[in-house]
Tab-separated table of C-alpha atoms in Angstrom:
chain	number	residue	atom	x	y	z
A	1	MET	CA	107.237	86.006	-11.115
A	2	GLY	CA	105.410	90.026	-10.449
A	3	LEU	CA	104.283	92.310	-12.905
A	4	LEU	CA	107.267	94.411	-12.888
A	5	ASP	CA	109.706	91.479	-13.442
A	6	ARG	CA	107.837	90.232	-16.440
A	7	VAL	CA	108.124	94.409	-17.943
A	8	GLU	CA	111.928	94.675	-16.424
A	9	ARG	CA	112.604	91.234	-18.548
A	10	GLY	CA	111.050	91.997	-21.011
A	11	ILE	CA	109.149	88.848	-21.040
A	12	GLU	CA	105.548	90.046	-21.050
A	13	LYS	CA	104.772	92.335	-24.157
A	14	ALA	CA	101.230	93.179	-23.043
A	15	VAL	CA	101.794	94.836	-20.227
A	16	ARG	CA	104.045	96.844	-22.851
A	17	GLY	CA	100.840	97.491	-24.843
A	18	VAL	CA	98.745	98.446	-22.727
A	19	PHE	CA	100.838	101.622	-21.849
A	20	SER	CA	102.242	102.582	-25.822
A	21	THR	CA	98.921	101.460	-27.648
A	22	GLY	CA	98.208	104.140	-30.054
A	23	SER	CA	101.095	106.286	-29.291
A	24	ARG	CA	104.609	106.525	-28.722
A	25	ALA	CA	104.438	108.184	-25.770
A	26	ARG	CA	103.869	105.825	-22.668
A	27	VAL	CA	103.759	105.580	-19.392
A	28	GLU	CA	105.460	102.149	-17.929
A	29	PRO	CA	105.846	100.560	-14.929
A	30	VAL	CA	109.385	99.998	-14.681
A	31	GLU	CA	109.343	104.063	-14.966
A	32	ILE	CA	106.733	104.610	-12.484
A	33	ALA	CA	108.646	102.203	-9.880
A	34	SER	CA	112.021	104.012	-10.548
A	35	LYS	CA	110.321	107.357	-9.687
A	36	LEU	CA	108.514	105.987	-6.833
A	37	ARG	CA	112.572	105.658	-5.298
A	38	ARG	CA	113.836	109.121	-5.925
A	39	GLU	CA	110.214	110.251	-4.246
A	40	LEU	CA	111.026	108.049	-1.203
A	41	ASP	CA	115.017	109.632	-1.005
A	42	ASN	CA	113.917	113.131	-2.077
A	43	LYS	CA	111.138	113.181	0.507
A	44	SER	CA	112.820	111.275	3.541
A	45	LEU	CA	113.277	112.884	6.469
A	46	THR	CA	116.144	112.539	9.316
A	47	ILE	CA	114.004	112.700	12.360
A	48	ALA	CA	116.536	111.435	15.220
A	49	ALA	CA	119.678	109.069	15.634
A	50	GLY	CA	119.440	106.451	13.582
A	51	ARG	CA	115.740	107.052	12.145
A	52	THR	CA	114.868	108.071	8.841
A	53	LEU	CA	110.580	108.626	8.223
A	54	ALA	CA	109.738	108.426	4.585
A	55	PRO	CA	105.953	108.725	2.955
A	56	ASN	CA	103.815	106.160	2.951
A	57	VAL	CA	101.414	107.698	0.569
A	58	PHE	CA	101.548	107.718	-3.068
A	59	ASP	CA	99.340	109.227	-5.753
A	60	VAL	CA	100.955	108.819	-9.388
A	61	LEU	CA	99.254	111.227	-11.564
A	62	LEU	CA	98.786	110.630	-14.916
A	63	SER	CA	97.354	111.863	-18.309
A	64	VAL	CA	94.134	111.464	-19.594
A	65	GLN	CA	95.221	108.603	-22.028
A	66	ASP	CA	97.859	107.111	-19.587
A	67	PHE	CA	95.066	107.084	-16.958
A	68	THR	CA	92.707	105.019	-19.009
A	69	ARG	CA	95.567	102.310	-19.688
A	70	ALA	CA	96.883	102.134	-16.522
A	71	GLN	CA	92.765	101.025	-15.809
A	72	GLU	CA	94.046	97.301	-17.504
A	73	TRP	CA	95.662	96.624	-14.201
A	74	GLY	CA	94.621	99.125	-11.621
A	75	THR	CA	94.546	97.131	-7.850
A	76	PRO	CA	97.588	94.406	-9.670
A	77	LEU	CA	100.071	97.233	-10.192
A	78	ALA	CA	99.714	99.360	-7.473
A	79	GLU	CA	100.250	96.333	-5.256
A	80	GLU	CA	103.554	95.403	-7.392
A	81	LEU	CA	104.256	99.101	-6.488
A	82	CYS	CA	103.664	98.810	-3.344
A	83	ASP	CA	106.046	95.978	-2.739
A	84	VAL	CA	108.627	98.451	-4.590
A	85	VAL	CA	108.384	100.919	-2.153
A	86	ILE	CA	108.376	98.188	1.362
A	87	GLN	CA	111.564	96.964	-0.496
A	88	HIS	CA	113.508	100.247	-1.052
A	89	VAL	CA	112.363	101.133	2.430
A	90	ARG	CA	114.137	98.490	3.870
A	91	SER	CA	117.346	98.229	1.550
A	92	GLN	CA	117.880	101.923	2.838
A	93	GLY	CA	116.824	101.378	6.543
A	94	TYR	CA	114.009	104.077	6.388
A	95	THR	CA	111.224	103.811	8.695
A	96	LEU	CA	107.799	104.376	7.804
A	97	GLN	CA	104.778	105.250	10.119
A	98	GLY	CA	101.439	103.003	8.405
A	99	PRO	CA	100.656	100.703	5.798
A	100	VAL	CA	101.977	101.821	2.195
A	101	ARG	CA	99.411	102.685	-0.154
A	102	ILE	CA	99.412	103.616	-3.744
A	103	SER	CA	96.424	105.370	-5.859
A	104	PHE	CA	96.310	106.140	-9.867
A	105	ARG	CA	94.723	109.786	-10.772
A	106	GLN	CA	93.261	111.825	-13.948
A	107	ASP	CA	95.263	114.614	-14.026
A	108	GLU	CA	94.234	116.999	-17.127
A	109	THR	CA	97.721	119.553	-16.686
A	110	GLN	CA	99.938	115.796	-17.539
A	111	ARG	CA	100.584	115.063	-20.809
A	112	GLU	CA	100.580	111.779	-22.627
A	113	GLY	CA	104.011	109.891	-21.358
A	114	HIS	CA	104.878	112.290	-18.376
A	115	PHE	CA	103.466	111.608	-15.123
A	116	GLU	CA	103.889	113.197	-11.440
A	117	ILE	CA	104.043	111.296	-7.991
A	118	THR	CA	103.061	112.689	-5.133
A	119	SER	CA	103.530	111.751	-1.372
A	120	SER	CA	102.660	112.420	1.880
A	121	THR	CA	103.268	110.248	5.542
A	122	GLU	CA	100.370	108.919	7.182
A	123	LYS	CA	100.369	106.939	10.422
A	124	SER	CA	99.109	103.232	10.947
A	125	GLY	CA	95.603	103.484	12.224
A	126	GLY	CA	94.910	107.134	10.730
A	127	ALA	CA	91.717	107.608	8.825
A	128	PRO	CA	92.188	108.201	4.599
A	129	ALA	CA	91.516	110.525	3.085
A	130	PRO	CA	88.796	111.073	0.785
A	131	ALA	CA	89.130	109.170	-2.429
A	132	PRO	CA	89.204	112.152	-5.505
A	133	ARG	CA	87.597	112.397	-8.423
A	134	ASN	CA	88.959	110.151	-11.137
A	135	ASN	CA	90.941	108.111	-9.231
A	136	LEU	CA	91.684	104.387	-9.669
A	137	PRO	CA	90.745	102.014	-6.257
A	138	ALA	CA	94.229	102.217	-4.639
A	139	ALA	CA	95.669	99.094	-3.188
A	140	PRO	CA	94.923	97.940	-0.027
A	141	GLY	CA	97.888	99.225	2.727
A	142	ARG	CA	100.513	96.715	2.986
A	143	GLU	CA	102.365	96.670	6.217
A	144	PRO	CA	105.790	95.519	5.796
A	145	SER	CA	106.974	92.525	8.003
A	146	ARG	CA	109.077	93.378	11.136
A	147	LEU	CA	112.326	92.117	11.490
A	148	GLN	CA	112.916	89.867	14.860
A	149	PRO	CA	116.267	89.881	16.407
A	150	VAL	CA	117.256	86.334	17.569
A	151	LEU	CA	120.038	83.593	18.813
A	152	ASP	CA	120.510	80.698	17.339
A	153	ILE	CA	122.517	78.462	19.511
A	154	GLY	CA	123.204	74.857	19.083
A	155	GLY	CA	119.952	74.583	16.913
A	156	GLN	CA	117.590	76.115	19.217
A	157	ARG	CA	116.456	79.816	18.969
A	158	TYR	CA	115.735	82.635	21.190
A	159	SER	CA	113.978	85.464	20.183
A	160	LEU	CA	115.158	88.640	21.939
A	161	ASN	CA	111.895	90.443	22.810
A	162	ALA	CA	113.685	92.035	25.899
A	163	PRO	CA	115.489	95.680	25.950
A	164	SER	CA	118.638	93.443	28.101
A	165	VAL	CA	119.306	89.832	27.746
A	166	ILE	CA	121.806	88.195	29.408
A	167	LEU	CA	124.020	84.866	28.421
A	168	GLY	CA	125.721	82.786	31.125
A	169	ARG	CA	126.136	79.726	33.181
A	170	SER	CA	124.451	81.292	35.427
A	171	SER	CA	120.738	80.052	36.250
A	172	GLU	CA	119.852	83.550	37.092
A	173	ALA	CA	121.036	84.073	32.944
A	174	ASP	CA	118.327	84.689	30.837
A	175	ILE	CA	119.359	82.300	28.364
A	176	LEU	CA	121.485	79.437	30.367
A	177	VAL	CA	124.736	78.210	28.258
A	178	GLU	CA	126.262	75.525	29.654
A	179	ASP	CA	129.383	75.564	28.945
A	180	THR	CA	132.187	75.411	31.366
A	181	GLY	CA	134.652	78.231	29.395
A	182	VAL	CA	131.435	80.266	29.884
A	183	SER	CA	131.541	82.940	32.934
A	184	ARG	CA	127.968	82.888	35.563
A	185	LYS	CA	127.264	86.133	33.876
A	186	HIS	CA	128.771	86.285	30.122
A	187	LEU	CA	127.510	88.478	27.775
A	188	GLU	CA	124.526	90.853	27.592
A	189	ILE	CA	122.873	91.695	23.927
A	190	ARG	CA	121.323	95.255	24.353
A	191	SER	CA	117.964	96.132	21.839
A	192	GLU	CA	117.627	100.175	21.704
A	193	GLY	CA	116.565	102.428	19.152
A	194	GLY	CA	116.457	99.700	16.441
A	195	PHE	CA	120.127	98.861	16.973
A	196	VAL	CA	121.357	95.082	18.850
A	197	ARG	CA	124.811	95.363	20.493
A	198	ALA	CA	126.741	92.563	22.047
A	199	VAL	CA	128.543	93.875	25.727
A	200	ASP	CA	130.999	91.840	27.650
A	201	LEU	CA	130.408	91.177	31.034
A	202	GLY	CA	133.939	91.850	32.038
A	203	SER	CA	134.054	87.233	31.356
A	204	THR	CA	137.128	85.420	32.278
A	205	ASN	CA	137.424	83.651	29.013
A	206	GLY	CA	135.932	86.447	27.308
A	207	SER	CA	133.574	87.103	23.969
A	208	TYR	CA	134.370	86.910	20.548
A	209	VAL	CA	132.663	88.465	17.279
A	210	ASN	CA	133.180	87.314	13.747
A	211	GLY	CA	136.439	85.966	15.029
A	212	HIS	CA	137.859	89.425	17.146
A	213	LYS	CA	137.673	89.908	20.848
A	214	LEU	CA	134.915	92.080	21.906
A	215	ASP	CA	136.638	95.116	23.690
A	216	GLY	CA	133.345	96.525	25.422
A	217	SER	CA	130.541	96.407	23.534
A	218	THR	CA	130.127	96.112	19.464
A	219	GLU	CA	126.945	96.324	16.960
A	220	LEU	CA	125.411	93.292	15.951
A	221	VAL	CA	123.933	92.902	12.109
A	222	ASP	CA	122.688	89.886	10.509
A	223	GLY	CA	124.513	86.817	10.572
A	224	SER	CA	126.979	87.710	13.280
A	225	THR	CA	128.710	84.877	14.878
A	226	ILE	CA	129.448	84.954	18.907
A	227	THR	CA	131.720	82.871	20.507
A	228	MET	CA	131.589	82.336	24.125
A	229	GLY	CA	133.754	79.655	25.259
A	230	ARG	CA	133.319	76.747	22.961
A	231	THR	CA	129.639	77.452	22.053
A	232	LYS	CA	129.312	79.491	18.827
A	233	ILE	CA	125.786	81.456	18.556
A	234	ILE	CA	124.166	83.115	15.250
A	235	PHE	CA	122.809	86.753	15.404
A	236	ARG	CA	119.680	86.496	12.911
A	237	LEU	CA	116.975	89.288	12.072
A	238	LEU	CA	114.116	87.134	10.736
A	239	ASN	CA	111.156	88.719	8.780
A	240	VAL	CA	107.943	88.673	10.515
A	241	PRO	CA	104.616	89.200	9.119
A	242	PRO	CA	102.275	91.810	10.725
A	243	ASN	CA	100.090	89.725	13.341
A	244	SER	CA	102.231	86.850	13.136
A	245	SER	CA	104.056	85.282	16.290
A	246	ASP	CA	107.496	85.331	16.964
A	247	PRO	CA	109.663	83.037	15.135
A	248	GLY	CA	110.865	81.533	18.013
A	249	GLY	CA	111.407	80.602	21.782
A	250	ARG	CA	112.723	82.474	24.794
A	251	ALA	CA	114.519	80.833	27.449
């Protein structure tokens, strides 16, 4: 269980103590997490159809007193907050240009119990900005895991690594489906702009997605079921950690 979970559920009283000792005014980790989510929503910018760019570098500005308390947690808390950012980015469908990085800074203009968050966008591989004075070490940049689209056919998993993948009974198809109810070139899976679509190629018996006959094309989401002849295919989006190999093979 992470630090933020312990705070939110009231299990770990020591965490609250760090941020409240000696004063009724206090800054708690859950407040920082909540404000990070608002910062993401407020500073996200739509740059193209279906793409919304969110900031990935954050400074938490704390009063002298709260900064001293934050030193008790430092990098571990920043790492927990990085995970909060990544989870919110995933849930909202935002795009990041680089790893998430969070640092705590002492700001004498802040009153005890109050804090601000500033954010910016930093491309992956860019040189990090010089660390300001009165700054706690930032959490190492965290890359969000990527989503790998795959097809599960009879327990065999196929990674969709090309913009276009053809399924059918023909040996020329990218994925061979040995089913007499399937046309030679039956279905195309297209990946473009972060979206994956199923396109029927004029098959004899038709294609079905989640029980509905496919007329033209339709977008696939995690768990979509495609039916071709007697063959059922499950479309999945699997989390793949950075620098990890694909979770499935290609036919």
